[in-house]
Coordinates of C-alpha atoms in Angstrom, one line a residue:
M1 CA 40.0 117.3 37.9
L2 CA 41.1 113.6 36.8
Q3 CA 43.4 112.7 33.8
Q4 CA 43.9 109.4 31.9
V5 CA 47.0 107.7 32.7
M6 CA 48.2 104.8 30.3
T7 CA 48.8 102.0 32.6
N8 CA 49.6 99.2 30.1
P9 CA 51.7 100.7 27.1
G10 CA 51.8 97.4 25.5
E11 CA 48.0 97.0 25.3
I12 CA 47.2 101.0 25.5
T13 CA 45.0 100.7 28.5
F14 CA 44.1 103.5 30.5
R15 CA 42.6 104.8 34.0
E16 CA 41.6 108.2 35.3
V17 CA 43.5 109.3 38.2
P18 CA 43.7 112.9 39.7
V19 CA 45.8 115.5 38.4
P20 CA 48.9 116.1 40.4
E21 CA 48.6 118.9 42.9
V22 CA 51.0 121.8 41.9
K23 CA 53.1 123.0 44.6
D24 CA 54.4 126.7 45.0
D25 CA 57.6 126.0 43.1
Q26 CA 56.1 123.8 40.3
V27 CA 54.5 124.1 37.0
L28 CA 51.8 121.6 35.6
V29 CA 52.6 120.8 32.1
K30 CA 50.0 119.3 29.7
I31 CA 51.9 116.8 27.8
R32 CA 52.1 116.8 24.1
N33 CA 54.4 113.9 23.7
I34 CA 56.0 111.2 26.4
G35 CA 58.7 108.5 25.6
I36 CA 58.8 105.3 27.9
C37 CA 62.5 104.2 27.7
G38 CA 63.5 100.5 27.8
S39 CA 61.0 99.7 25.0
D40 CA 60.0 100.9 21.7
I41 CA 57.1 102.8 22.8
H42 CA 56.6 106.4 22.2
V43 CA 53.0 108.1 23.4
Y44 CA 51.8 111.2 22.1
H45 CA 49.1 112.9 23.6
G46 CA 46.9 114.7 21.3
K47 CA 43.3 114.2 19.6
H48 CA 43.5 110.7 21.1
P49 CA 45.0 110.2 24.7
F50 CA 47.7 108.2 23.6
T51 CA 49.2 106.6 20.2
K52 CA 52.0 103.9 19.8
Y53 CA 55.0 105.3 17.8
P54 CA 58.5 103.9 17.8
V55 CA 61.4 106.4 18.8
T56 CA 64.7 106.4 20.2
Q57 CA 65.4 105.8 23.8
G58 CA 65.2 108.9 26.0
H59 CA 63.1 111.0 23.9
E60 CA 62.5 114.7 25.3
V61 CA 59.0 115.3 27.0
S62 CA 57.2 118.5 25.8
G63 CA 54.0 120.0 26.2
E64 CA 51.8 123.2 27.3
I65 CA 52.1 125.0 30.7
A66 CA 48.4 124.6 32.3
E67 CA 48.9 125.7 36.0
I68 CA 51.6 127.8 37.7
G69 CA 52.6 127.9 41.4
K70 CA 52.3 131.0 43.4
N71 CA 56.1 131.2 43.5
V72 CA 56.8 130.9 39.9
S73 CA 57.4 133.9 37.6
G74 CA 58.5 134.1 33.9
F75 CA 56.0 131.8 32.6
Q76 CA 52.5 132.1 31.2
I77 CA 49.7 129.6 30.9
G78 CA 49.5 128.1 27.3
Q79 CA 53.4 128.5 26.9
K80 CA 55.2 125.5 25.2
V81 CA 57.9 124.1 27.1
T82 CA 60.2 121.0 27.1
I83 CA 61.1 119.3 30.4
E84 CA 64.6 118.3 31.2
P85 CA 65.1 114.4 30.9
Q86 CA 67.5 114.3 34.0
V87 CA 64.6 114.8 36.2
Y88 CA 63.3 111.5 35.1
C89 CA 66.3 109.3 36.2
G90 CA 67.3 108.6 32.7
H91 CA 64.9 105.2 32.7
C92 CA 61.4 106.1 31.8
Y93 CA 59.3 108.9 31.8
P94 CA 57.5 110.1 34.0
C95 CA 60.2 109.4 37.0
R96 CA 60.2 105.8 37.9
H97 CA 60.4 106.9 41.5
G98 CA 56.9 108.6 41.5
K99 CA 58.7 112.2 42.2
Y100 CA 56.1 113.9 39.8
N101 CA 53.5 111.4 39.0
L102 CA 51.8 108.1 39.9
C103 CA 54.4 104.9 39.2
E104 CA 53.6 101.3 39.3
E105 CA 55.4 98.2 38.1
L106 CA 54.9 97.5 34.6
K107 CA 56.0 95.1 31.6
V108 CA 56.6 97.3 28.8
M109 CA 57.0 95.4 25.2
G110 CA 58.4 92.5 26.9
F111 CA 60.9 94.9 29.0
Q112 CA 60.6 95.2 32.9
T113 CA 60.2 98.8 33.4
T114 CA 58.8 101.0 35.9
G115 CA 56.5 104.1 34.9
T116 CA 53.3 105.2 33.5
A117 CA 52.2 107.6 31.0
S118 CA 50.0 110.7 31.9
E119 CA 48.6 113.4 30.6
F120 CA 50.0 116.1 33.3
F121 CA 53.3 116.5 34.9
A122 CA 53.8 118.6 37.8
V123 CA 57.6 119.6 37.9
P124 CA 59.7 122.2 39.4
A125 CA 59.9 125.3 37.5
S126 CA 63.7 125.3 37.2
K127 CA 63.6 121.9 35.3
I128 CA 61.4 123.3 32.1
T129 CA 62.5 125.2 29.2
L130 CA 60.5 127.4 27.0
L131 CA 60.1 126.1 23.4
P132 CA 60.2 128.8 20.7
D133 CA 57.7 128.5 18.0
E134 CA 58.9 126.0 15.2
M135 CA 61.1 127.8 12.6
T136 CA 60.3 128.1 9.2
Y137 CA 62.8 126.5 6.4
N138 CA 64.1 130.0 5.9
E139 CA 64.3 130.7 9.5
A140 CA 66.0 127.5 10.2
I141 CA 68.7 128.4 7.4
E142 CA 69.2 132.1 9.0
W143 CA 69.7 130.3 12.4
M144 CA 72.1 128.0 10.9
D145 CA 74.1 131.1 9.4
S146 CA 74.2 132.6 12.5
R147 CA 76.1 130.0 14.4
H148 CA 79.8 129.5 14.6
W149 CA 81.5 127.3 12.0
S150 CA 84.5 126.5 14.3
G151 CA 84.4 126.2 18.2
T152 CA 87.1 126.0 20.8
G153 CA 88.3 122.8 22.4
K154 CA 87.0 119.5 21.4
G155 CA 84.0 119.5 19.2
I156 CA 83.3 115.8 20.2
V157 CA 82.5 116.7 23.9
R158 CA 79.8 119.4 22.6
S159 CA 78.4 116.8 20.3
Q160 CA 78.2 114.3 23.1
E161 CA 76.5 117.0 25.1
L162 CA 74.0 118.0 22.3
L163 CA 73.1 114.4 21.6
E164 CA 72.5 113.4 25.1
R165 CA 69.9 116.3 25.5
L166 CA 68.2 115.0 22.4
G167 CA 67.8 111.4 23.5
N168 CA 71.4 109.9 22.2
P169 CA 69.4 109.0 18.4
Q170 CA 72.9 107.4 17.4
D171 CA 72.7 104.5 19.9
K172 CA 69.9 103.2 17.6
L173 CA 71.6 103.1 14.4
K174 CA 74.4 101.0 12.8
F175 CA 77.1 103.0 10.8
V176 CA 80.0 102.7 8.1
H177 CA 82.1 105.5 9.6
V178 CA 84.5 107.0 6.8
A179 CA 87.4 109.0 7.4
G180 CA 90.4 109.8 4.9
T181 CA 91.8 113.0 3.5
N182 CA 90.5 112.3 -0.2
G183 CA 87.8 110.0 -1.4
K184 CA 85.5 110.1 1.5
G185 CA 82.3 111.5 0.0
S186 CA 82.8 109.3 -3.2
V187 CA 83.2 106.2 -1.1
C188 CA 80.1 107.1 0.9
A189 CA 78.0 107.9 -2.2
C190 CA 79.0 104.3 -3.8
L191 CA 78.2 102.5 -0.4
S192 CA 74.9 104.3 -0.1
K193 CA 74.0 103.5 -3.8
I194 CA 75.1 100.0 -3.6
L195 CA 73.3 99.2 -0.4
T196 CA 70.2 100.9 -1.4
A197 CA 70.0 98.8 -4.7
A198 CA 70.3 95.7 -2.2
G199 CA 67.4 96.7 -0.5
Y200 CA 68.6 98.4 2.6
Q201 CA 67.2 101.6 4.1
V202 CA 70.1 103.8 4.2
G203 CA 71.3 107.1 5.6
L204 CA 74.1 109.3 3.9
F205 CA 76.0 112.1 5.7
V206 CA 78.5 113.9 4.0
S207 CA 79.8 117.5 4.2
P208 CA 80.5 120.2 3.0
H209 CA 77.2 121.1 1.1
L210 CA 77.9 121.9 -2.2
K211 CA 74.5 124.0 -2.8
R212 CA 72.4 124.0 0.5
F213 CA 72.6 122.5 4.0
N214 CA 70.0 120.1 3.0
D215 CA 72.5 118.0 0.4
R216 CA 74.5 117.0 3.8
I217 CA 71.8 114.6 4.7
Y218 CA 70.2 111.8 2.4
F219 CA 67.7 108.8 2.9
N220 CA 67.6 106.4 0.3
G221 CA 69.3 108.8 -2.1
T222 CA 66.8 111.9 -1.4
E223 CA 67.9 114.8 0.7
I224 CA 66.1 115.8 3.8
G225 CA 63.1 117.8 3.2
D226 CA 62.8 121.5 3.8
E227 CA 59.8 120.7 6.2
D228 CA 61.8 117.9 8.0
F229 CA 65.0 120.4 8.2
A230 CA 62.9 123.2 10.1
R231 CA 61.1 120.9 12.2
L232 CA 64.6 119.0 13.5
A233 CA 66.7 122.3 13.5
S234 CA 63.8 123.6 15.7
R235 CA 64.2 120.9 18.3
I236 CA 68.1 121.2 18.0
R237 CA 67.8 124.9 18.7
T238 CA 66.1 124.4 22.1
Q239 CA 68.7 122.1 23.4
A240 CA 71.8 123.9 21.4
E241 CA 71.0 127.6 23.0
V242 CA 71.1 126.6 26.4
M243 CA 74.4 124.8 26.2
K244 CA 77.3 126.8 28.1
D245 CA 79.7 125.9 25.0
A246 CA 77.5 126.5 21.8
P247 CA 77.8 123.8 19.3
T248 CA 79.2 124.6 15.8
V249 CA 77.1 124.3 12.6
F250 CA 78.8 121.1 11.8
E251 CA 77.8 119.7 15.2
I252 CA 74.3 120.8 14.7
M253 CA 74.0 119.1 11.3
T254 CA 75.7 115.9 13.0
A255 CA 72.8 115.8 15.4
M256 CA 70.3 116.6 12.6
G257 CA 71.3 113.8 10.7
M258 CA 71.4 111.5 13.6
L259 CA 67.6 112.4 14.8
Y260 CA 66.6 112.2 11.1
F261 CA 68.1 108.7 10.4
A262 CA 66.7 107.6 13.6
E263 CA 63.2 109.0 12.6
K264 CA 63.5 106.9 9.2
Q265 CA 64.8 103.9 10.9
C266 CA 67.9 103.4 8.6
D267 CA 69.3 99.8 8.4
L268 CA 72.8 101.5 7.8
V269 CA 74.2 105.1 7.8
M270 CA 77.2 106.0 5.8
L271 CA 78.6 108.5 8.1
E272 CA 81.5 110.6 6.5
V273 CA 84.0 112.3 9.0
G274 CA 84.2 116.2 8.8
M275 CA 88.0 116.5 9.6
G276 CA 90.3 114.2 11.3
G277 CA 88.5 111.4 13.2
R278 CA 89.4 111.0 16.8
L279 CA 88.1 114.3 17.9
D280 CA 85.4 114.8 15.1
S281 CA 81.8 115.3 16.1
T282 CA 80.9 112.1 14.1
N283 CA 83.1 110.2 16.5
V284 CA 80.4 110.2 19.2
I285 CA 79.0 106.9 17.7
R286 CA 79.6 103.5 19.1
T287 CA 81.7 100.7 17.3
P288 CA 80.7 100.8 13.6
E289 CA 79.7 97.8 11.3
A290 CA 83.0 99.2 9.5
A291 CA 85.5 101.7 9.9
V292 CA 86.9 103.1 6.7
I293 CA 90.1 105.2 5.8
T294 CA 90.6 106.3 2.4
S295 CA 93.8 108.1 1.3
I296 CA 95.9 109.9 3.4
G297 CA 97.6 113.0 2.5
L298 CA 98.7 116.4 4.0
D299 CA 95.8 118.6 4.7
H300 CA 94.4 120.8 7.7
T301 CA 98.1 120.5 9.1
K302 CA 97.4 123.1 11.7
E303 CA 94.7 121.2 13.4
L304 CA 95.6 117.6 12.5
G305 CA 99.6 117.5 12.3
D306 CA 102.3 118.5 9.9
T307 CA 103.3 114.7 8.9
L308 CA 101.5 112.0 7.2
E309 CA 101.8 110.0 10.6
K310 CA 100.3 112.6 12.9
I311 CA 97.7 112.7 10.2
A312 CA 97.1 109.1 10.1
G313 CA 96.9 108.8 13.8
E314 CA 94.2 111.3 14.0
K315 CA 92.3 109.5 11.2
G316 CA 92.9 106.4 12.9
G317 CA 90.9 107.6 16.0
I318 CA 87.7 106.0 14.3
I319 CA 89.0 102.7 15.1
K320 CA 87.3 101.2 18.1
T321 CA 87.6 98.2 20.1
G322 CA 86.7 94.9 18.5
G323 CA 85.8 96.6 15.4
T324 CA 87.0 96.3 11.7
V325 CA 88.7 98.7 9.7
I326 CA 88.8 98.9 5.9
V327 CA 92.2 100.9 4.7
D328 CA 93.2 102.1 1.1
G329 CA 95.9 99.9 0.4
S330 CA 98.0 102.8 -1.3
N331 CA 98.4 104.2 2.3
T332 CA 101.7 102.2 2.4
A333 CA 103.9 105.0 4.3
V334 CA 101.3 104.9 7.0
M335 CA 100.1 101.4 7.3
P336 CA 102.4 100.5 10.1
G337 CA 100.4 103.0 12.2
F338 CA 97.0 101.7 11.5
E339 CA 98.6 98.0 12.2
K340 CA 99.7 99.6 15.8
I341 CA 96.2 100.9 16.5
C342 CA 94.4 97.7 15.5
Q343 CA 96.8 95.6 17.7
E344 CA 95.9 98.2 20.9
T345 CA 92.2 98.0 19.9
G346 CA 91.8 94.3 18.9
A347 CA 90.3 95.6 15.9
L348 CA 90.7 93.6 12.5
L349 CA 92.6 95.3 9.8
V350 CA 91.5 94.9 6.0
T351 CA 93.3 96.6 3.3
S352 CA 92.3 97.0 -0.5
A353 CA 94.6 95.8 -3.4
P354 CA 95.0 98.6 -5.8
E355 CA 97.7 96.6 -7.5
Q356 CA 95.0 94.4 -8.4
I357 CA 93.1 97.0 -10.7
R358 CA 93.4 95.7 -14.0
N359 CA 92.6 96.1 -17.8
V360 CA 91.2 99.4 -17.4
V361 CA 89.1 101.4 -20.1
L362 CA 88.4 105.0 -19.7
S363 CA 85.8 107.0 -21.4
P364 CA 83.8 110.1 -20.9
A365 CA 80.9 107.7 -19.3
G366 CA 83.2 106.4 -16.7
E367 CA 85.7 103.5 -16.4
V368 CA 85.7 99.7 -17.0
F369 CA 88.1 97.5 -14.9
D370 CA 88.6 94.2 -13.2
Y371 CA 89.3 94.1 -9.4
K372 CA 90.6 90.7 -8.2
D373 CA 87.8 87.9 -9.1
L374 CA 85.4 90.6 -10.3
K375 CA 85.6 91.3 -14.0
E376 CA 84.2 94.4 -16.3
L377 CA 83.2 96.5 -13.6
H378 CA 81.6 99.7 -14.7
L379 CA 82.1 102.9 -12.6
S380 CA 80.2 105.9 -13.5
L381 CA 82.3 108.2 -11.7
T382 CA 85.1 109.5 -13.9
G383 CA 88.8 110.1 -12.8
V384 CA 91.4 107.4 -12.4
Y385 CA 91.5 107.8 -8.5
Q386 CA 87.8 106.5 -8.4
M387 CA 89.0 102.8 -9.2
N388 CA 91.1 103.2 -5.9
N389 CA 88.0 104.2 -3.9
A390 CA 85.7 101.4 -5.8
A391 CA 88.4 99.0 -4.5
V392 CA 87.9 100.2 -0.7
V393 CA 83.9 100.1 -1.3
I394 CA 84.4 96.6 -2.5
E395 CA 86.5 95.4 0.5
T396 CA 83.8 97.2 2.8
L397 CA 81.3 95.4 1.3
R398 CA 82.5 92.0 1.8
V399 CA 83.3 92.9 5.8
L400 CA 79.7 93.7 5.8
E401 CA 78.6 90.6 4.0
Q402 CA 80.8 88.6 6.6
K403 CA 78.6 90.2 9.2
G404 CA 75.3 88.9 7.7
Y405 CA 74.3 91.8 5.3
R406 CA 72.8 90.1 2.0
I407 CA 74.3 92.4 -0.7
G408 CA 75.3 90.4 -3.8
E409 CA 77.2 90.9 -7.1
A410 CA 74.1 92.1 -8.9
A411 CA 73.6 95.2 -6.2
L412 CA 77.5 96.1 -6.6
R413 CA 77.2 96.1 -10.2
K414 CA 74.0 98.3 -10.4
G415 CA 75.3 100.6 -7.7
L416 CA 78.7 101.4 -9.4
S417 CA 77.1 101.9 -12.7
E418 CA 74.6 104.2 -11.4
V419 CA 76.3 106.3 -8.7
Y420 CA 76.5 110.0 -9.1
W421 CA 78.7 112.3 -6.9
P422 CA 78.8 115.9 -8.2
G423 CA 82.4 117.9 -8.4
R424 CA 84.5 115.0 -8.7
F425 CA 86.2 115.0 -12.2
E426 CA 82.9 115.7 -13.4
R427 CA 82.5 116.5 -17.2
L428 CA 79.9 119.4 -17.8
H429 CA 80.0 119.6 -21.5
E430 CA 82.1 118.7 -24.7
Q431 CA 83.7 120.9 -27.2
P432 CA 85.1 122.4 -25.3
T433 CA 85.4 120.2 -22.5
F434 CA 84.6 121.6 -19.2
L435 CA 85.4 119.6 -16.1
V436 CA 85.1 120.7 -12.5
D437 CA 86.9 118.9 -9.8
G438 CA 86.8 119.6 -6.0
S439 CA 90.7 118.8 -5.2
H440 CA 91.7 121.2 -2.8
N441 CA 94.9 119.9 -1.4
P442 CA 98.4 118.8 -2.9
D443 CA 97.3 115.0 -3.0
G444 CA 93.8 115.8 -4.5
I445 CA 95.4 117.9 -7.1
R446 CA 98.2 115.0 -7.9
A447 CA 95.1 112.6 -8.4
L448 CA 93.5 115.0 -10.5
L449 CA 96.5 115.8 -12.9
K450 CA 97.0 111.8 -13.0
S451 CA 93.3 111.9 -14.4
L452 CA 93.9 114.7 -16.8
R453 CA 96.8 113.1 -18.3
S454 CA 95.3 109.8 -18.4
Y455 CA 92.2 111.1 -20.2
F456 CA 93.7 113.9 -22.4
P457 CA 97.2 112.8 -23.2
D458 CA 99.9 115.2 -24.7
K459 CA 97.3 118.2 -24.0
K460 CA 97.9 121.3 -21.9
I461 CA 94.7 122.4 -19.8
R462 CA 93.1 125.8 -19.2
F463 CA 92.5 126.0 -15.5
L464 CA 90.1 128.0 -13.5
L465 CA 91.5 128.1 -10.0
G466 CA 90.2 129.4 -6.6
I467 CA 91.6 128.0 -3.4
L468 CA 91.4 128.9 0.5
S469 CA 94.2 130.8 1.9
T470 CA 94.6 128.0 4.7
K471 CA 95.7 125.5 2.0
D472 CA 99.2 124.6 0.6
V473 CA 98.9 127.2 -2.1
S474 CA 102.5 126.9 -3.3
T475 CA 102.7 123.3 -3.8
M476 CA 99.5 123.0 -5.5
L477 CA 100.5 125.7 -8.1
Q478 CA 103.9 123.8 -8.7
L479 CA 101.9 120.8 -9.4
I480 CA 99.8 122.5 -11.5
E481 CA 102.1 124.4 -13.6
P482 CA 103.6 121.8 -16.0
L483 CA 100.1 121.2 -17.4
A484 CA 98.7 124.5 -17.5
E485 CA 98.5 126.5 -20.8
E486 CA 96.6 129.1 -18.8
I487 CA 95.2 130.0 -15.2
G488 CA 92.1 132.0 -14.4
V489 CA 91.8 132.9 -10.8
I490 CA 88.6 133.2 -8.8
M491 CA 87.5 133.4 -5.3
P492 CA 85.6 130.8 -3.6
P493 CA 82.7 131.8 -1.4
S494 CA 84.1 131.5 1.8
E495 CA 86.0 133.7 4.2
K496 CA 88.7 131.8 4.1
A497 CA 89.3 132.4 0.3
M498 CA 92.8 133.5 -0.9
D499 CA 92.3 137.0 -2.7
N500 CA 92.4 136.4 -6.4
E501 CA 94.8 139.4 -6.9
R502 CA 97.2 138.3 -4.5
M503 CA 97.1 134.5 -6.0
A504 CA 97.3 135.8 -9.5
R505 CA 100.5 137.7 -8.6
Q506 CA 101.8 134.6 -6.9
I507 CA 101.2 132.5 -9.8
S508 CA 103.1 135.2 -12.3
R509 CA 106.0 135.3 -9.8
E510 CA 106.3 131.4 -9.3
C511 CA 105.2 129.7 -12.3
G512 CA 105.4 132.2 -15.5
V513 CA 101.8 130.9 -16.7
R514 CA 99.6 133.5 -18.3
T515 CA 97.1 134.3 -15.6
T516 CA 94.0 136.5 -15.2
A517 CA 92.2 137.4 -12.0
F518 CA 88.6 137.7 -12.2
D519 CA 86.1 139.8 -9.9
S520 CA 83.7 137.0 -9.7
I521 CA 83.0 133.1 -10.4
E522 CA 80.5 134.1 -13.3
E523 CA 82.8 136.2 -15.1
G524 CA 85.9 133.7 -14.8
V525 CA 83.4 130.8 -16.3
R526 CA 82.3 132.9 -19.2
S527 CA 85.8 134.4 -20.1
M528 CA 87.2 130.7 -20.1
I529 CA 84.3 129.4 -22.3
E530 CA 84.2 132.3 -24.6
N531 CA 87.9 132.4 -25.2
A532 CA 87.9 128.4 -25.8
E533 CA 88.3 126.5 -28.9
K534 CA 86.3 123.6 -29.4
E535 CA 89.0 121.2 -28.9
D536 CA 90.2 122.9 -25.6
V537 CA 89.8 121.4 -21.9
I538 CA 88.9 123.6 -19.1
C539 CA 89.1 122.3 -15.7
A540 CA 87.8 124.2 -12.7
T541 CA 89.2 123.4 -9.4
G542 CA 90.7 124.2 -5.9
S543 CA 87.8 124.1 -3.6
L544 CA 84.8 122.2 -2.8
Y545 CA 82.9 125.4 -2.0
S546 CA 83.1 126.7 -5.6
I547 CA 81.7 123.7 -7.2
E548 CA 77.8 124.7 -7.4
E549 CA 78.2 128.1 -8.4
I550 CA 80.6 127.0 -11.2
R551 CA 78.4 124.4 -12.4
T552 CA 75.5 126.8 -12.2
C553 CA 77.2 129.5 -14.4
A554 CA 78.9 127.0 -16.8
N555 CA 75.4 125.3 -17.7
R556 CA 73.8 128.7 -17.9
E557 CA 76.6 130.1 -20.2
F558 CA 76.5 126.9 -22.5
H559 CA 72.9 126.6 -22.9
Q560 CA 72.2 130.4 -23.2
N561 CA 75.0 131.3 -25.5
R562 CA 76.2 128.2 -27.1
G563 CA 73.0 126.4 -27.8
G564 CA 74.5 123.7 -29.9
C565 CA 77.3 122.5 -27.5
E566 CA 77.5 118.7 -26.7
R567 CA 76.6 118.0 -23.2
L568 CA 77.0 114.7 -21.4

């Protein structure tokens, strides 16, 4: 039997050669797709023998079993399998030294590469893995839900292994890597919107998701589709389930983001750190175009350390040799630590200047302000803390422009005025005013309270509060108490949620504020709205995990039962 072999990928030319002889311990695989490393060629075997298609270096080889050696058991003809890339020496597919197929010297897209692309591989059975059928979207979600949310040891090590198994797609991308205690998501959202307005193809990776897994991964402002999600989850599962140290949900989502952004050939990816920075799964990337560190506060102290200096040290772990880092200038207490890291790594340190935010005008539609030489900037995100985030964004854009990116003031203004980021001092309704904010640590609460006092001076607030038990609940309650008219207590949809009855008792004991524990988020939202006067301000806060359900319940309650209310 003869097979077609590509002998010049640059020109897509072929010749016929015999199919490899199958030894007793081998399996003959008819290839569905092959990647040739060292070039931008990716060849698929399908209806037509080979087709050019760009992919990341080191893509997996997969296909169907066509013949089985007599000493091989556990496989059947027709089964879909993937072949371990390691058997191909990491340089080209098939093996550059001709272990399993004919090889010859080739020039591939201007690169010197050894290898051919053929229809059949004869490989040891020990080097192939059965591919499960591609999951549906619902099956992919069920699989994700079955995974661990936290793992032992260093997540970055698991991510490195998983991404290596997937061909290291992150190495084909350029990043703006964003760490910090508060403001990471808002900064990423602003940068994404502005760079898209400037004409770039932009990826956005954020966490946690508010509604569903898809809204962690965006391309040009649109979340990953269900079909792509299921397809990539199926591919990742093949590798994840053979790892000795299984990857967590976040590590899997990180890998999915990298694969998706590589497929989309993003010009830049806004990459939000999950937690910390130094050992975070996202820190598998090489030196980014810019590292960004937003405001630093006490959060995740068990994992990151119990002082600002320790936490800042972990966040500063994203600063890489020869890179540039933009740090929120309000981090004065820990700035010496960042300066030390930059001295050690040879990185350039740039700081924002929050003291140069001037001529501020607040409104329900956002803020208008001046920053340095930029006058009357309109930011659609409300909350006075968002202007600090905008200053960080502006400094980051200036760094990118110095690296050759063409952005311009028009794109900056357009992006700032149009950006939308749910659950951050988000005003859902008027009369009564209903706000939802994802502040979930003491520094976040301080920023929220500053915004409430600025937007609603001399007014008491009716809080709807749900907090995780892992947070500094006592400090958060002490901060809220002076501004609280009453507090309704709910439980965020998380296994770490603090019990509502327990927190209500703690509030009564420590704060003396009128408190009600609600059995569900829906009940809490309904009660707060039903008992509110038109001039009241309701603020739902305490956890990002509650935001989407609160938004859904509030919108339903207002529209169904208060049809005449004003909505922004």
